[in-house]
Coordinates of C-alpha atoms and ligand atoms in Angstrom, one line a residue:
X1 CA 0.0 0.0 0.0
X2 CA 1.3 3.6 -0.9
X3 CA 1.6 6.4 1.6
X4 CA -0.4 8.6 -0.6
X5 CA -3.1 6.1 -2.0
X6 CA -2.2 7.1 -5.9
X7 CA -1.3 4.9 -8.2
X8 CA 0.8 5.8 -11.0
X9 CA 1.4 3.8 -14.5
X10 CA 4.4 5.0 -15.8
X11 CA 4.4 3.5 -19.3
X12 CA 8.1 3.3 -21.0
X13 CA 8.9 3.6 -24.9
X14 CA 11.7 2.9 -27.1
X15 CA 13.8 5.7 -27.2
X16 CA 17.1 6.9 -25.6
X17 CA 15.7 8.9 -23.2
X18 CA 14.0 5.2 -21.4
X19 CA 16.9 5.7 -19.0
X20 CA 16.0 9.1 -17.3
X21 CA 12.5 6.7 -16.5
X22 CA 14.4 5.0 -13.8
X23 CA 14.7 8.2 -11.9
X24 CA 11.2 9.6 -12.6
X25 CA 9.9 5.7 -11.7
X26 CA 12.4 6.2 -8.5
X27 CA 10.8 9.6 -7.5
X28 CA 7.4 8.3 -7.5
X29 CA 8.3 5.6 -5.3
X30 CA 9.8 7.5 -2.8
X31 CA 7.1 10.4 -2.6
X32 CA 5.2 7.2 -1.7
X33 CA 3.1 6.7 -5.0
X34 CA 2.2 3.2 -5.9
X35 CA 4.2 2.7 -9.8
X36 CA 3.1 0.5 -12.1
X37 CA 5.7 0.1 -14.9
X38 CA 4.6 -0.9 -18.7
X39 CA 7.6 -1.2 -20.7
X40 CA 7.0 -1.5 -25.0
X41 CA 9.1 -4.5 -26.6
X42 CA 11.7 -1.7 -28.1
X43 CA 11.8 -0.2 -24.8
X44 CA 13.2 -3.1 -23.1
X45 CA 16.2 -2.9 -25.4
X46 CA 17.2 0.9 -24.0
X47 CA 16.9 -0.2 -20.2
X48 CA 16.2 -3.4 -18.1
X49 CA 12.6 -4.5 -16.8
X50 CA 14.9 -5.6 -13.6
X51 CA 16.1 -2.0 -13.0
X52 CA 12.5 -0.3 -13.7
X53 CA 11.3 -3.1 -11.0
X54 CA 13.8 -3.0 -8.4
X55 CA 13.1 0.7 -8.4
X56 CA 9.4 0.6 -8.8
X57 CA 9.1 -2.4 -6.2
X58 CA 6.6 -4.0 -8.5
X59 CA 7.0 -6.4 -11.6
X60 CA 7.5 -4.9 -14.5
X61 CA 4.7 -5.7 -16.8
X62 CA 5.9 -6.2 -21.1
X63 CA 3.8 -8.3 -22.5
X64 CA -0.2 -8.4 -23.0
X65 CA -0.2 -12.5 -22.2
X66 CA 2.0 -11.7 -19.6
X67 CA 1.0 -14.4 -16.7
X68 CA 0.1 -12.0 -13.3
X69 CA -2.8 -12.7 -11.2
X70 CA -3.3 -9.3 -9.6
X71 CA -5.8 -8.9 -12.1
X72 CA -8.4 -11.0 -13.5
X73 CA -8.1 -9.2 -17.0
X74 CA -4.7 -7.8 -16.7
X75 CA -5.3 -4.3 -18.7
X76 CA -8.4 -3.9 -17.6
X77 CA -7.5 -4.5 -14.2
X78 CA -4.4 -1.8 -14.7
X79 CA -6.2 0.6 -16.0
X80 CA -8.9 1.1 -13.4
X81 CA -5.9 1.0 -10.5
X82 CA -4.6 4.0 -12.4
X83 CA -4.8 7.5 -11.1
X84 CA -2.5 8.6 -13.8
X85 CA -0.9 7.4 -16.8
X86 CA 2.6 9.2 -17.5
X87 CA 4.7 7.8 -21.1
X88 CA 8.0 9.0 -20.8
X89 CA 9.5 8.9 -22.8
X90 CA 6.6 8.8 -25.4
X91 CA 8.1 8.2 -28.9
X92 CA 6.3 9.3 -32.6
X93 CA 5.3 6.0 -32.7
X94 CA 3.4 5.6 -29.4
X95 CA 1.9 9.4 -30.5
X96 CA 0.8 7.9 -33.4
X97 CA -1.1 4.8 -32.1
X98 CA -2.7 6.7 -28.9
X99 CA -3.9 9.2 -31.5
X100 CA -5.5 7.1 -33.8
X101 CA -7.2 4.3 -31.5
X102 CA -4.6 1.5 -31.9
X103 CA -4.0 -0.8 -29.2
X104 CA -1.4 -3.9 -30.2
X105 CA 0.5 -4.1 -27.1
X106 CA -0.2 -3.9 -23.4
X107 CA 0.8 0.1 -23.0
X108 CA -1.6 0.8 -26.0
X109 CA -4.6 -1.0 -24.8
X110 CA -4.3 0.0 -21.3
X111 CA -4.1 3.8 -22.8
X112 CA -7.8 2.9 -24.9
X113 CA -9.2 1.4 -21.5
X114 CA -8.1 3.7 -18.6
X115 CA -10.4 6.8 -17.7
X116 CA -7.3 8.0 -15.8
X117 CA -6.1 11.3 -17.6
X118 CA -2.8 10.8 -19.8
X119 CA 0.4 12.8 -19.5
X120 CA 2.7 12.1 -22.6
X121 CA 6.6 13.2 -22.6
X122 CA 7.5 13.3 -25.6
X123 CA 11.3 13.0 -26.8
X124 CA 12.9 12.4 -29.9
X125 CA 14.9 13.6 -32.9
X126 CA 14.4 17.0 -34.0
X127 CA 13.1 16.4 -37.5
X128 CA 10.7 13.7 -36.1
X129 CA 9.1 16.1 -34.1
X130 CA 8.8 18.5 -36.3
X131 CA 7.3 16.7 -38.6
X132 CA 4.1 17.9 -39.3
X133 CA 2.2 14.3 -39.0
X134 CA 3.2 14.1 -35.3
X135 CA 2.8 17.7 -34.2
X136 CA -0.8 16.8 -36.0
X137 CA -0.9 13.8 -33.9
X138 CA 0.0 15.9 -30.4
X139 CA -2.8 18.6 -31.6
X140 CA -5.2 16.0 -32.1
X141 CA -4.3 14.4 -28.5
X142 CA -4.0 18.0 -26.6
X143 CA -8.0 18.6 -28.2
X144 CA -9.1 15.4 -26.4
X145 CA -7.8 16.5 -23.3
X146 CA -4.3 14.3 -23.2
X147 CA -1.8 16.1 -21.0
X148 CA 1.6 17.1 -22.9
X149 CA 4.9 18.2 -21.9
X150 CA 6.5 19.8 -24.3
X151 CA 10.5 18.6 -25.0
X152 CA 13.3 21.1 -24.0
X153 CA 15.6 22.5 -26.7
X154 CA 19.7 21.3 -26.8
X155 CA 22.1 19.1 -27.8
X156 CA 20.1 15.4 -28.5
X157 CA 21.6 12.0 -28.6
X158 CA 21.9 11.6 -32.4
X159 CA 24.2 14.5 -32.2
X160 CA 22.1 17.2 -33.4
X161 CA 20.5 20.4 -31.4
X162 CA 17.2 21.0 -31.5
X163 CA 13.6 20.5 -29.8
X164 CA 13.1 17.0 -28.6
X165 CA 15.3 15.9 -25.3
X166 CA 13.0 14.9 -22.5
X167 CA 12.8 17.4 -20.0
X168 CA 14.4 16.8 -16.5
X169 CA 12.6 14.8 -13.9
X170 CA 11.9 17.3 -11.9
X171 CA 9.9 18.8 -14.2
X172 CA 8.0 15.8 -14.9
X173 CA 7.3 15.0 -11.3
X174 CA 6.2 18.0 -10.8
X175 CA 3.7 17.9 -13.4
X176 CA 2.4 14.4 -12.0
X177 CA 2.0 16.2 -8.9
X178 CA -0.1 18.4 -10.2
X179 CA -2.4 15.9 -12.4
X180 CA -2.5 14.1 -9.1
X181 CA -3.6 16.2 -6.9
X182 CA -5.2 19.2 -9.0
X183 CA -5.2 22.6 -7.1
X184 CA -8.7 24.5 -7.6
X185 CA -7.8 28.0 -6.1
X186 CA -8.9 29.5 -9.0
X187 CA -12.5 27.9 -8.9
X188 CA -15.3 30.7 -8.8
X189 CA -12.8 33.3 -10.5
X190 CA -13.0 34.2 -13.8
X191 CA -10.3 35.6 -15.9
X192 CA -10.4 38.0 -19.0
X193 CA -7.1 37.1 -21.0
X194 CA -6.0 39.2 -23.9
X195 CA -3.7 36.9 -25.9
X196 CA -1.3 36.8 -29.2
X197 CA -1.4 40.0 -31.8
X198 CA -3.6 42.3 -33.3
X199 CA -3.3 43.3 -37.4
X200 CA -4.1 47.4 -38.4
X201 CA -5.3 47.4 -41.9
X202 CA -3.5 49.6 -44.6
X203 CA -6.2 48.8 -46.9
X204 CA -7.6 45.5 -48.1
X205 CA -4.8 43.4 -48.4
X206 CA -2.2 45.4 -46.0
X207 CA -1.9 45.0 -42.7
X208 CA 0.9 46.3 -40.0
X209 CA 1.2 43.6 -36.9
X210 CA 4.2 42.1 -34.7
X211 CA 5.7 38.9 -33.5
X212 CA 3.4 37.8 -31.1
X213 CA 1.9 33.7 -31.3
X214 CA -0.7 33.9 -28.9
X215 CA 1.7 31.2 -27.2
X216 CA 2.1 33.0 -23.6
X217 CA -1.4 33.8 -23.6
X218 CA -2.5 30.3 -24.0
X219 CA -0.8 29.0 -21.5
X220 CA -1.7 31.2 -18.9
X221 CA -5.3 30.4 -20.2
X222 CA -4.9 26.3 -20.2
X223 CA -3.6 26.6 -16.5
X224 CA -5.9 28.8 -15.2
X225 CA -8.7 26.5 -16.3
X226 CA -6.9 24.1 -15.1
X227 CA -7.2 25.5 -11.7
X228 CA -10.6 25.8 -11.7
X229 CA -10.9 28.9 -13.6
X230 CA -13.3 30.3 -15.8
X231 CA -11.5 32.0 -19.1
X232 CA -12.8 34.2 -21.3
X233 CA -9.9 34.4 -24.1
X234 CA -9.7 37.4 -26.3
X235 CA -7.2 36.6 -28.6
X236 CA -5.5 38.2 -31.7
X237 CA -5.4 36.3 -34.9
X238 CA -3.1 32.8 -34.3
X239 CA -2.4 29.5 -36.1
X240 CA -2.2 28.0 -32.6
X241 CA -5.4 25.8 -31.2
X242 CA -7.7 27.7 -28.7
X243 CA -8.5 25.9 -25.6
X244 CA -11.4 24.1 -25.6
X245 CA -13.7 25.1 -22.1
X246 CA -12.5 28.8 -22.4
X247 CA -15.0 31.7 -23.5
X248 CA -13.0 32.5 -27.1
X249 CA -13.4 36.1 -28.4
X250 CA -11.4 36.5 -31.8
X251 CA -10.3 39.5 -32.7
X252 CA -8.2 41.3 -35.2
X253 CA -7.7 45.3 -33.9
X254 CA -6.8 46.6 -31.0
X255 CA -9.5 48.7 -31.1
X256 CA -12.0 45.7 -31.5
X257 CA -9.2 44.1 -28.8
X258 CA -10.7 46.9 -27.0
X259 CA -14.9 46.7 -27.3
X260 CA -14.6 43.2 -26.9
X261 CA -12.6 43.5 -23.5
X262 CA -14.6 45.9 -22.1
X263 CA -17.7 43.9 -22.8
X264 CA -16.8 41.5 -20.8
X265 CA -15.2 43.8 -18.0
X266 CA -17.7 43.9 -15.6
X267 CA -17.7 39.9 -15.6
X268 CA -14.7 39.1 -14.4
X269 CA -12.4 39.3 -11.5
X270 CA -9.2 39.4 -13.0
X271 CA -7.3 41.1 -16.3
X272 CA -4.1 39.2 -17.8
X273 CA -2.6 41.1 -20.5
X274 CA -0.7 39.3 -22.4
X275 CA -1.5 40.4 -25.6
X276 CA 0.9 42.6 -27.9
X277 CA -1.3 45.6 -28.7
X278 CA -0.3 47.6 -31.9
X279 CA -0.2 50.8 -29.8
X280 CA -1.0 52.8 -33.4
X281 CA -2.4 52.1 -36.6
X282 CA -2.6 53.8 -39.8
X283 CA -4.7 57.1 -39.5
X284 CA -6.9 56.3 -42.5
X285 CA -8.0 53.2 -44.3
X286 CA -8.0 52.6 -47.7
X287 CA -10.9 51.5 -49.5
X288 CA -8.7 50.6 -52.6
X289 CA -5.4 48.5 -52.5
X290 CA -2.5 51.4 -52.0
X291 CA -1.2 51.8 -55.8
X292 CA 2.7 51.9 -56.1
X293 CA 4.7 54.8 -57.1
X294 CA 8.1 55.8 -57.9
X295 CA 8.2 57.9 -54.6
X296 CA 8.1 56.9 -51.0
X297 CA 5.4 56.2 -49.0
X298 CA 3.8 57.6 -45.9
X299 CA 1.9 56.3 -43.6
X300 CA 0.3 58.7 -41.0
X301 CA 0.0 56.5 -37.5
X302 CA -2.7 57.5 -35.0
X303 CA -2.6 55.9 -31.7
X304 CA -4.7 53.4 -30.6
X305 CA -6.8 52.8 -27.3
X306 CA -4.3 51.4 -24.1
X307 CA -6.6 48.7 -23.4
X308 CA -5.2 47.9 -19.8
X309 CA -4.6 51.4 -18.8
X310 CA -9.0 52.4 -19.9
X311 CA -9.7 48.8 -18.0
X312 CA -7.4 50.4 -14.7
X313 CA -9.4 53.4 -14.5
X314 CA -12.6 51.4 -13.1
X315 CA -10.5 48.9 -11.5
X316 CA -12.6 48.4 -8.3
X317 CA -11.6 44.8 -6.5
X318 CA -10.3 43.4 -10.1
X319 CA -7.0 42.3 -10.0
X320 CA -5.1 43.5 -13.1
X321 CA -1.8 42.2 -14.7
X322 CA 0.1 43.7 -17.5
X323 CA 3.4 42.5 -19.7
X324 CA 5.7 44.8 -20.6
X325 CA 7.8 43.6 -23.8
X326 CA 11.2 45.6 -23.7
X327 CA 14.7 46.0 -25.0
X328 CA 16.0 47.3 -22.3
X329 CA 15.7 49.1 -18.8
X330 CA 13.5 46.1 -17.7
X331 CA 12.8 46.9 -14.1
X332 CA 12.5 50.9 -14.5
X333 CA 10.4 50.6 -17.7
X334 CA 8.0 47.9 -16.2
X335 CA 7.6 49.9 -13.1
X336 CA 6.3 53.0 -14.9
X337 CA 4.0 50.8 -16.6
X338 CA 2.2 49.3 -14.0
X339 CA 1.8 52.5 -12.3
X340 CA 0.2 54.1 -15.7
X341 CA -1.8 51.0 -16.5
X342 CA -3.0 50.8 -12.2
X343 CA -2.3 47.2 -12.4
X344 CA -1.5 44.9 -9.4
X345 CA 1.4 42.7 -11.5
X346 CA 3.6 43.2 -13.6
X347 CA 5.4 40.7 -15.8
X348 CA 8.4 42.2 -18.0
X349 CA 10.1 40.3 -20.2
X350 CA 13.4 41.5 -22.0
X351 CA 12.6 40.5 -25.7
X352 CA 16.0 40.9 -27.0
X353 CA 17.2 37.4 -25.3
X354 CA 17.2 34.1 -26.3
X355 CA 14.1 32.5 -25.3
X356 CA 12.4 35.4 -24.5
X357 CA 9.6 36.7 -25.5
X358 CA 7.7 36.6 -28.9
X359 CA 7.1 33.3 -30.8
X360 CA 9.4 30.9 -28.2
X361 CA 8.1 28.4 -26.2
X362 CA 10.0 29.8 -23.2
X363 CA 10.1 33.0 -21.7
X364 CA 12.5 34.9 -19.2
X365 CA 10.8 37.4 -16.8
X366 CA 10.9 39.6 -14.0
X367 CA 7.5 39.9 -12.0
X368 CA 7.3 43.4 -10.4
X369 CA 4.4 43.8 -7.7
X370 CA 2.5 46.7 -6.7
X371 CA 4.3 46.2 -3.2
X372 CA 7.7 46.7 -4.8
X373 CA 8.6 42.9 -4.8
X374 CA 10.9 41.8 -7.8
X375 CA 11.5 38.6 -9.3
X376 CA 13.4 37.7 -11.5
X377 CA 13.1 34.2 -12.8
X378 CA 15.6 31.9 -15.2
X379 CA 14.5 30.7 -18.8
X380 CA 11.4 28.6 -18.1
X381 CA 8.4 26.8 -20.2
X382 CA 5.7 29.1 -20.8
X383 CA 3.4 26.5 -18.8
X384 CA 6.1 27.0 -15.9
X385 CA 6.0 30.3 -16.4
X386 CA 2.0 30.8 -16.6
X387 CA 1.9 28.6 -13.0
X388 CA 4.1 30.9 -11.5
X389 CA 2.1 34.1 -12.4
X390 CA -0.9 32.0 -11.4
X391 CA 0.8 31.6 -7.8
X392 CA 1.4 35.7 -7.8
X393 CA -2.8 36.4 -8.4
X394 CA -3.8 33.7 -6.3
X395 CA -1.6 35.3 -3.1
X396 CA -3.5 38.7 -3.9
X397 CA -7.0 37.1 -3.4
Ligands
LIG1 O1 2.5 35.6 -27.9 P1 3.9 35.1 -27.7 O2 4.6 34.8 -29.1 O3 4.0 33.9 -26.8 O4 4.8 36.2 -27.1 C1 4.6 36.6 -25.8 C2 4.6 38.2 -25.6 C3 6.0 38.6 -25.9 C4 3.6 38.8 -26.6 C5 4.2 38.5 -24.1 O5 5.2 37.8 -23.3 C6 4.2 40.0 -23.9 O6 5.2 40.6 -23.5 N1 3.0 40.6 -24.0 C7 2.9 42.1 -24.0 C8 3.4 42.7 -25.2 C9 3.2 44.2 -25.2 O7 2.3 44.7 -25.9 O8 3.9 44.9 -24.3 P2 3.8 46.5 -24.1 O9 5.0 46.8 -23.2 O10 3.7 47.2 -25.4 O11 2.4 46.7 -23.3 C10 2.3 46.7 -21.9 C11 1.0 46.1 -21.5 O12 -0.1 46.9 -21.9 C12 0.7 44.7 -22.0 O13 0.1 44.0 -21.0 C13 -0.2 44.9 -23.2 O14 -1.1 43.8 -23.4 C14 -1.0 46.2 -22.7 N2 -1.4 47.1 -23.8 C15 -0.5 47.6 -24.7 C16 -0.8 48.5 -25.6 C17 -2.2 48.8 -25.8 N3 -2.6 49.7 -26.7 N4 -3.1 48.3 -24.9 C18 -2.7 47.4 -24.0 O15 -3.6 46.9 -23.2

């Protein structure tokens, strides 16, 4: 019997990364979680069943005819036990089966008959998961609701550097944690995110716009709801997929950025501005595509509405969080900004830096606070990043 009552599968595939399982597997055990290893065929040729079940102090289970009578029907029996399934690492192929129904060895069918929710680690080669077919696959699985921890960036085993090497245990643990035991402080709040960037039309086939993804905005909307929150997402135009449970608002302007915010204003209890507003756009609009000319062209700029500062004038007990995207001056330039904007949090990130900012999946930050407190926090996950900004609002309820 486990100290905490969980019991985790921890499913194993073929890749070089099967040896960082034995620590995850080892973590488990100690923090006093009951582990259930399912190793593929291919896996068992990266590390040994015997280490995965000294560590796990159960056998290790390979094979669908495997003889064990804990169970009566051994994957049905395995996935009911389950309070989480964790593949790590989980390779294209094992993406590929989960996300289109197959179920031809003991991890697969267990994954079709648990009702336990799924975390999936992927790691592999760059190129493979890059490849459009498995990023398809990954969307497909995030949509139904599969958990997925995206790879860190560096130097891989097949000698190339890229996006694909597992990320640390830690990390992982901590996410199982989480899945395990799913904190709800943000249950009864609801949360007006502004996300990715907005496009000011030239005329009708000119637009002017920025780097923005939408990608930090999303993830501060996933974990919110995750939490228990209710999101309603007004987001700027993005090739990324929307959350499915949150409110979405598409937009295109800030101005329409703007009308559609405060709309929902007076519903909500707290602001997250993640969005990159064009602060101007072009002070007319033409009807008729701009003709070209041997001279230069001009484009007169008006500005546009501040979005969080209009929003901090009727503040009342909202909580309101701004980004600041700068170049330089981080801490001076964010501090003005929350004190224009009257916002509670400020998160500036220093978009010159390598995985900062616009379009990464990572971001480096310094979290001001009304109070004065500063933070300054390494390169970290969006996710990672989102939680922590999560923890800042939820100590100012
Ligand atoms: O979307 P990604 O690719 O993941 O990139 C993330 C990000 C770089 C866009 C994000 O981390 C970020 O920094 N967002 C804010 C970008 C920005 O517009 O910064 P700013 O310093 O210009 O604006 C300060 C704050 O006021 C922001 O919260 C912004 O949303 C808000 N603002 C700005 C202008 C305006 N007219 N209205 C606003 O509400």
């Amino acid at each position: 019997m486990s100290s905490t009552n969980k019991t985790v599968v921890v499913g194993v595939t073929g890749g070089i990364a099967a040896y960082k399982s034995a620590e995850l597997v080892s973590r488990l055990y100690k923090a006093g979680i009951s582990v259930q290893v399912i190793m593929t065929e291919n896996a068992t040729r990266f590390i040994t069943p015997l280490t995965l079940r000294t560590l796990s102090g159960n056998p290790v289970l390979t094979d669908a005819f495997q003889e064990d009578n804990r169970w009566r029907v051994q994957h049905i029996g395995i996935a009911e036990e389950a309070d989480l399934l964790v593949i790590a690492p989980a390779t294209a192929n094992i993406i590929a089966k989960i996300a289109h129904g197959l179920a031809d060895d003991l991890l697969s069918t267990v994954v079709l008959a648990t009702r336990a929710p799924l975390l999936l680690v992927p790691a592999m080669n760059t190129n493979m998961f890059t490849n459009p077919v498995v990023q398809e696959n990954l969307a497909t699985l995030r949509k139904r609701g599969f958990h997925v921890l995206e790879p860190d960036e560096g130097e891989l085993a097949c000698g190339v550097s890229g996006k694909g090497r597992m990320p640390e245990v830690d990390v992982i643990f901590r996410r199982v944690w989480e899945l395990l035991a799913p904190r709800t402080d943000f249950a009864g709040k609801t949360l007006l995110i502004t996300s990715g960037p907005t496009q000011e039309d030239i005329d009708p086939v000119r637009y002017i716009t920025n780097r923005s993804t939408g990608r930090m905005g999303l993830a501060l909307a996933h974990q919110a709801m995750a939490r228990g929150g209710k999101v309603i997402l007004v987001t700027g135009p993005t090739n990324l997929p929307l959350p499915e449970g949150a409110s979405i608002v598409r937009v295109r302007s800030a101005r329409e950025m703007f009308e559609r915010a405060k709309e929902y204003y007076p519903h909500c209890d707290i602001v997250i501005g993640a969005a990159a507003v064009a602060d101007y756009r072009p002070r007319t609009y033409s009807e008729q595509k701009v003709k070209k000319s041997d001279d230069d062209l001009v484009i007169e700029l008006t500005r546009n509405p501040d979005i969080l500062g209009e929003l901090g004038r009727d503040k009342r007990n909202r909580i309101l969080v701004g980004f600041a995207a700068e170049t330089g001056d981080l801490i001076a330039n964010g501090e003005a900004k929350m004190k224009k904007k009257n916002l509670d949090l400020l998160v500036a990130n220093d978009v010159t830096l390598d995985g900062a900012g616009f379009g990464v999946d990572t971001n480096i930050v310094t979290i001001i606070s009304r109070k004065g407190e500063i933070t300054s926090l390494p390169k970290m996950s969006k996710d990672d990043l989102a939680r922590i900004i999560l923890d800042k609002i939820a100590e100012l309820f």
